[in-house]
Amino acid sequence: MHSVRFRVLGPFEVRTVSGALLHGTRRKQRLLLASLVLQANRKVAVDELIGQLWGQRPPASALANLQSYVAQLRRLFADQAPRLETGPGSYQLHAGDEELDHLVFERLVHDGQAACAAGRLTLASQQLTAALGLWRGSRWRRTWSCPSRCGPW
C-alpha cells in the first residue's frame, strides 16, 4: 500500500511515490482528507468530521456533502488498495506508517535518541538529520481555514 506519501510536516499534501501531487479540488474535501490523515487507521465519527468541516452550525446538507467528499476521495485513490473504509457512523483512512511523514519523523527521532544514548553519535546524527529533513516550510502554511474546533492550524 506504499504508493502515496501523506505529508503534514509543512504544507499539507499527498504525493504518489513518483512525486505526482494528488489533491482534491474543493477546500472542504482537502480539509476532510487532512483530518483523516491526522487520524489515520482510526475510525473517525461522522459527527466529529462534520464538526471539523462546518463547526458548531453545520448546514442541513452537511451529511450529504460529507458523503460526496468521501466519494470524491475514493475516486482520487481509485487505483490503490481501498483507502477509505465506511463503518457504522464513521470513516477510516488506511495508511502505512511509512506513508505518514509525521510517523516517520517520530520513528527517526526515537531511533536517533536511542542511538545517542548508546553512544552511536554518527548514527544518531544521521537519523536526527533525516527527521529534520522531512520538514518543509511552515507548518500547515497552505492549509485551509477551518472552524476553531479543528485546532490552531
PDB file of C-alpha atoms in Angstrom:
ATOM      1  CA  MET A   1       0.000   0.000   0.000  1.00  0.00           C
ATOM      2  CA  HIS A   2       3.053   2.324  -0.071  1.00  0.00           C
ATOM      3  CA  SER A   3       2.050   4.168  -3.200  1.00  0.00           C
ATOM      4  CA  VAL A   4       1.478   7.603  -1.650  1.00  0.00           C
ATOM      5  CA  ARG A   5       3.045   9.882   0.925  1.00  0.00           C
ATOM      6  CA  PHE A   6       0.796  11.855   3.242  1.00  0.00           C
ATOM      7  CA  ARG A   7       2.794  14.934   4.182  1.00  0.00           C
ATOM      8  CA  VAL A   8       1.784  17.108   7.123  1.00  0.00           C
ATOM      9  CA  LEU A   9       5.214  18.365   8.190  1.00  0.00           C
ATOM     10  CA  GLY A  10       4.848  21.605   6.277  1.00  0.00           C
ATOM     11  CA  PRO A  11       2.152  22.470   3.759  1.00  0.00           C
ATOM     12  CA  PHE A  12      -0.337  19.588   3.656  1.00  0.00           C
ATOM     13  CA  GLU A  13      -0.032  17.484   0.545  1.00  0.00           C
ATOM     14  CA  VAL A  14      -0.438  13.974  -0.763  1.00  0.00           C
ATOM     15  CA  ARG A  15       2.049  12.710  -3.342  1.00  0.00           C
ATOM     16  CA  THR A  16       2.485   9.464  -5.198  1.00  0.00           C
ATOM     17  CA  VAL A  17       5.822   7.721  -4.808  1.00  0.00           C
ATOM     18  CA  SER A  18       6.732   9.045  -8.265  1.00  0.00           C
ATOM     19  CA  GLY A  19       6.152  12.591  -6.961  1.00  0.00           C
ATOM     20  CA  ALA A  20       2.814  13.409  -8.600  1.00  0.00           C
ATOM     21  CA  LEU A  21       0.623  15.611  -6.440  1.00  0.00           C
ATOM     22  CA  LEU A  22      -2.790  14.205  -5.554  1.00  0.00           C
ATOM     23  CA  HIS A  23      -5.254  16.783  -4.396  1.00  0.00           C
ATOM     24  CA  GLY A  24      -8.924  17.415  -4.200  1.00  0.00           C
ATOM     25  CA  THR A  25     -10.398  20.426  -5.862  1.00  0.00           C
ATOM     26  CA  ARG A  26     -12.645  21.585  -3.035  1.00  0.00           C
ATOM     27  CA  ARG A  27     -11.441  23.201   0.161  1.00  0.00           C
ATOM     28  CA  LYS A  28     -13.644  21.083   2.421  1.00  0.00           C
ATOM     29  CA  GLN A  29     -12.616  17.927   0.586  1.00  0.00           C
ATOM     30  CA  ARG A  30      -8.952  18.753   1.286  1.00  0.00           C
ATOM     31  CA  LEU A  31      -9.761  19.581   4.901  1.00  0.00           C
ATOM     32  CA  LEU A  32     -11.573  16.242   5.236  1.00  0.00           C
ATOM     33  CA  LEU A  33      -8.534  14.437   3.848  1.00  0.00           C
ATOM     34  CA  ALA A  34      -6.211  16.297   6.227  1.00  0.00           C
ATOM     35  CA  SER A  35      -8.469  15.375   9.170  1.00  0.00           C
ATOM     36  CA  LEU A  36      -8.481  11.710   8.159  1.00  0.00           C
ATOM     37  CA  VAL A  37      -4.706  11.685   7.618  1.00  0.00           C
ATOM     38  CA  LEU A  38      -4.101  13.053  11.119  1.00  0.00           C
ATOM     39  CA  GLN A  39      -6.264  10.235  12.483  1.00  0.00           C
ATOM     40  CA  ALA A  40      -5.141   7.570  10.000  1.00  0.00           C
ATOM     41  CA  ASN A  41      -6.010   3.969  10.815  1.00  0.00           C
ATOM     42  CA  ARG A  42      -8.610   5.053  13.373  1.00  0.00           C
ATOM     43  CA  LYS A  43     -12.347   5.297  12.972  1.00  0.00           C
ATOM     44  CA  VAL A  44     -13.454   8.915  12.945  1.00  0.00           C
ATOM     45  CA  ALA A  45     -17.085   9.588  13.792  1.00  0.00           C
ATOM     46  CA  VAL A  46     -19.189  11.293  11.147  1.00  0.00           C
ATOM     47  CA  ASP A  47     -20.317  13.852  13.728  1.00  0.00           C
ATOM     48  CA  GLU A  48     -16.686  14.698  14.520  1.00  0.00           C
ATOM     49  CA  LEU A  49     -15.880  15.180  10.842  1.00  0.00           C
ATOM     50  CA  ILE A  50     -18.942  17.366  10.334  1.00  0.00           C
ATOM     51  CA  GLY A  51     -17.847  19.457  13.327  1.00  0.00           C
ATOM     52  CA  GLN A  52     -14.357  19.813  11.881  1.00  0.00           C
ATOM     53  CA  LEU A  53     -15.671  20.838   8.465  1.00  0.00           C
ATOM     54  CA  TRP A  54     -18.511  23.147   9.490  1.00  0.00           C
ATOM     55  CA  GLY A  55     -18.070  23.957  13.180  1.00  0.00           C
ATOM     56  CA  GLN A  56     -20.951  24.484  15.591  1.00  0.00           C
ATOM     57  CA  ARG A  57     -23.562  25.274  12.935  1.00  0.00           C
ATOM     58  CA  PRO A  58     -23.369  22.765  10.082  1.00  0.00           C
ATOM     59  CA  PRO A  59     -25.802  23.220   7.209  1.00  0.00           C
ATOM     60  CA  ALA A  60     -28.710  20.814   6.806  1.00  0.00           C
ATOM     61  CA  SER A  61     -26.841  19.329   3.840  1.00  0.00           C
ATOM     62  CA  ALA A  62     -23.675  18.562   5.880  1.00  0.00           C
ATOM     63  CA  LEU A  63     -24.083  14.764   5.902  1.00  0.00           C
ATOM     64  CA  ALA A  64     -24.842  14.621   2.179  1.00  0.00           C
ATOM     65  CA  ASN A  65     -21.906  16.925   1.455  1.00  0.00           C
ATOM     66  CA  LEU A  66     -19.588  14.806   3.624  1.00  0.00           C
ATOM     67  CA  GLN A  67     -20.668  11.673   1.754  1.00  0.00           C
ATOM     68  CA  SER A  68     -19.978  13.439  -1.535  1.00  0.00           C
ATOM     69  CA  TYR A  69     -16.485  14.467  -0.399  1.00  0.00           C
ATOM     70  CA  VAL A  70     -15.754  10.888   0.689  1.00  0.00           C
ATOM     71  CA  ALA A  71     -16.878   9.590  -2.720  1.00  0.00           C
ATOM     72  CA  GLN A  72     -14.550  12.100  -4.398  1.00  0.00           C
ATOM     73  CA  LEU A  73     -11.648  10.998  -2.197  1.00  0.00           C
ATOM     74  CA  ARG A  74     -12.344   7.379  -3.093  1.00  0.00           C
ATOM     75  CA  ARG A  75     -12.064   8.321  -6.770  1.00  0.00           C
ATOM     76  CA  LEU A  76      -8.794  10.117  -6.015  1.00  0.00           C
ATOM     77  CA  PHE A  77      -7.371   6.873  -4.619  1.00  0.00           C
ATOM     78  CA  ALA A  78      -9.185   4.581  -7.083  1.00  0.00           C
ATOM     79  CA  ASP A  79      -6.016   2.921  -8.399  1.00  0.00           C
ATOM     80  CA  GLN A  80      -4.903   1.774  -4.945  1.00  0.00           C
ATOM     81  CA  ALA A  81      -6.000  -0.701  -2.346  1.00  0.00           C
ATOM     82  CA  PRO A  82      -9.116   0.546  -0.568  1.00  0.00           C
ATOM     83  CA  ARG A  83      -8.077   3.619   1.402  1.00  0.00           C
ATOM     84  CA  LEU A  84     -11.355   4.788   2.871  1.00  0.00           C
ATOM     85  CA  GLU A  85     -13.454   2.431   4.893  1.00  0.00           C
ATOM     86  CA  THR A  86     -17.016   3.249   5.827  1.00  0.00           C
ATOM     87  CA  GLY A  87     -18.186   1.954   9.182  1.00  0.00           C
ATOM     88  CA  PRO A  88     -21.258   2.494  11.289  1.00  0.00           C
ATOM     89  CA  GLY A  89     -21.309   6.270  11.669  1.00  0.00           C
ATOM     90  CA  SER A  90     -17.606   6.614  10.852  1.00  0.00           C
ATOM     91  CA  TYR A  91     -14.883   6.729   8.233  1.00  0.00           C
ATOM     92  CA  GLN A  92     -11.344   5.414   8.427  1.00  0.00           C
ATOM     93  CA  LEU A  93      -8.374   6.205   6.190  1.00  0.00           C
ATOM     94  CA  HIS A  94      -5.933   3.310   5.865  1.00  0.00           C
ATOM     95  CA  ALA A  95      -2.258   4.232   5.562  1.00  0.00           C
ATOM     96  CA  GLY A  96       1.016   2.524   6.345  1.00  0.00           C
ATOM     97  CA  ASP A  97       3.355   4.099   8.886  1.00  0.00           C
ATOM     98  CA  GLU A  98       5.939   4.785   6.165  1.00  0.00           C
ATOM     99  CA  GLU A  99       3.323   6.744   4.200  1.00  0.00           C
ATOM    100  CA  LEU A 100       2.727   9.223   7.035  1.00  0.00           C
ATOM    101  CA  ASP A 101       5.604  11.683   7.330  1.00  0.00           C
ATOM    102  CA  HIS A 102       4.790  12.590  10.935  1.00  0.00           C
ATOM    103  CA  LEU A 103       5.141   8.928  11.974  1.00  0.00           C
ATOM    104  CA  VAL A 104       8.390   8.560  10.033  1.00  0.00           C
ATOM    105  CA  PHE A 105       9.606  11.700  11.826  1.00  0.00           C
ATOM    106  CA  GLU A 106       8.685  10.272  15.247  1.00  0.00           C
ATOM    107  CA  ARG A 107      10.431   6.961  14.457  1.00  0.00           C
ATOM    108  CA  LEU A 108      13.610   8.702  13.263  1.00  0.00           C
ATOM    109  CA  VAL A 109      13.692  10.933  16.360  1.00  0.00           C
ATOM    110  CA  HIS A 110      13.167   7.931  18.649  1.00  0.00           C
ATOM    111  CA  ASP A 111      15.855   5.919  16.860  1.00  0.00           C
ATOM    112  CA  GLY A 112      18.213   8.910  16.883  1.00  0.00           C
ATOM    113  CA  GLN A 113      17.735   9.421  20.602  1.00  0.00           C
ATOM    114  CA  ALA A 114      18.329   5.716  21.242  1.00  0.00           C
ATOM    115  CA  ALA A 115      21.497   5.792  19.126  1.00  0.00           C
ATOM    116  CA  CYS A 116      22.706   8.845  21.039  1.00  0.00           C
ATOM    117  CA  ALA A 117      22.046   7.159  24.387  1.00  0.00           C
ATOM    118  CA  ALA A 118      24.023   4.135  23.157  1.00  0.00           C
ATOM    119  CA  GLY A 119      26.964   6.365  22.223  1.00  0.00           C
ATOM    120  CA  ARG A 120      26.463   5.871  18.477  1.00  0.00           C
ATOM    121  CA  LEU A 121      26.711   9.554  17.721  1.00  0.00           C
ATOM    122  CA  THR A 122      27.248   9.314  13.955  1.00  0.00           C
ATOM    123  CA  LEU A 123      24.125   7.182  13.559  1.00  0.00           C
ATOM    124  CA  ALA A 124      22.194   9.489  15.907  1.00  0.00           C
ATOM    125  CA  SER A 125      23.225  12.499  13.855  1.00  0.00           C
ATOM    126  CA  GLN A 126      22.163  10.805  10.613  1.00  0.00           C
ATOM    127  CA  GLN A 127      18.765   9.816  11.962  1.00  0.00           C
ATOM    128  CA  LEU A 128      18.014  13.182  13.551  1.00  0.00           C
ATOM    129  CA  THR A 129      19.148  14.992  10.407  1.00  0.00           C
ATOM    130  CA  ALA A 130      16.862  12.762   8.330  1.00  0.00           C
ATOM    131  CA  ALA A 131      13.980  13.581  10.697  1.00  0.00           C
ATOM    132  CA  LEU A 132      14.567  17.318  10.332  1.00  0.00           C
ATOM    133  CA  GLY A 133      14.777  16.886   6.571  1.00  0.00           C
ATOM    134  CA  LEU A 134      11.141  15.792   6.490  1.00  0.00           C
ATOM    135  CA  TRP A 135      10.006  19.311   7.459  1.00  0.00           C
ATOM    136  CA  ARG A 136       9.064  21.500   4.508  1.00  0.00           C
ATOM    137  CA  GLY A 137       8.466  25.170   5.279  1.00  0.00           C
ATOM    138  CA  SER A 138       5.922  26.444   7.757  1.00  0.00           C
ATOM    139  CA  ARG A 139       3.525  24.025   9.388  1.00  0.00           C
ATOM    140  CA  TRP A 140       0.144  23.978   7.637  1.00  0.00           C
ATOM    141  CA  ARG A 141       1.026  27.080   5.616  1.00  0.00           C
ATOM    142  CA  ARG A 142      -1.379  26.216   2.830  1.00  0.00           C
ATOM    143  CA  THR A 143      -3.965  24.501   4.979  1.00  0.00           C
ATOM    144  CA  TRP A 144      -7.390  25.877   4.503  1.00  0.00           C
ATOM    145  CA  SER A 145      -9.274  27.925   7.045  1.00  0.00           C
ATOM    146  CA  CYS A 146     -11.497  25.870   9.250  1.00  0.00           C
ATOM    147  CA  PRO A 147     -13.658  26.265  12.344  1.00  0.00           C
ATOM    148  CA  SER A 148     -11.769  26.723  15.618  1.00  0.00           C
ATOM    149  CA  ARG A 149     -12.562  23.147  16.691  1.00  0.00           C
ATOM    150  CA  CYS A 150     -10.025  21.932  14.113  1.00  0.00           C
ATOM    151  CA  GLY A 151      -7.147  23.273  16.131  1.00  0.00           C
ATOM    152  CA  PRO A 152      -4.664  26.107  15.758  1.00  0.00           C
ATOM    153  CA  TRP A 153      -3.684  25.323  12.169  1.00  0.00           C
TER     154      TRP A 153
END
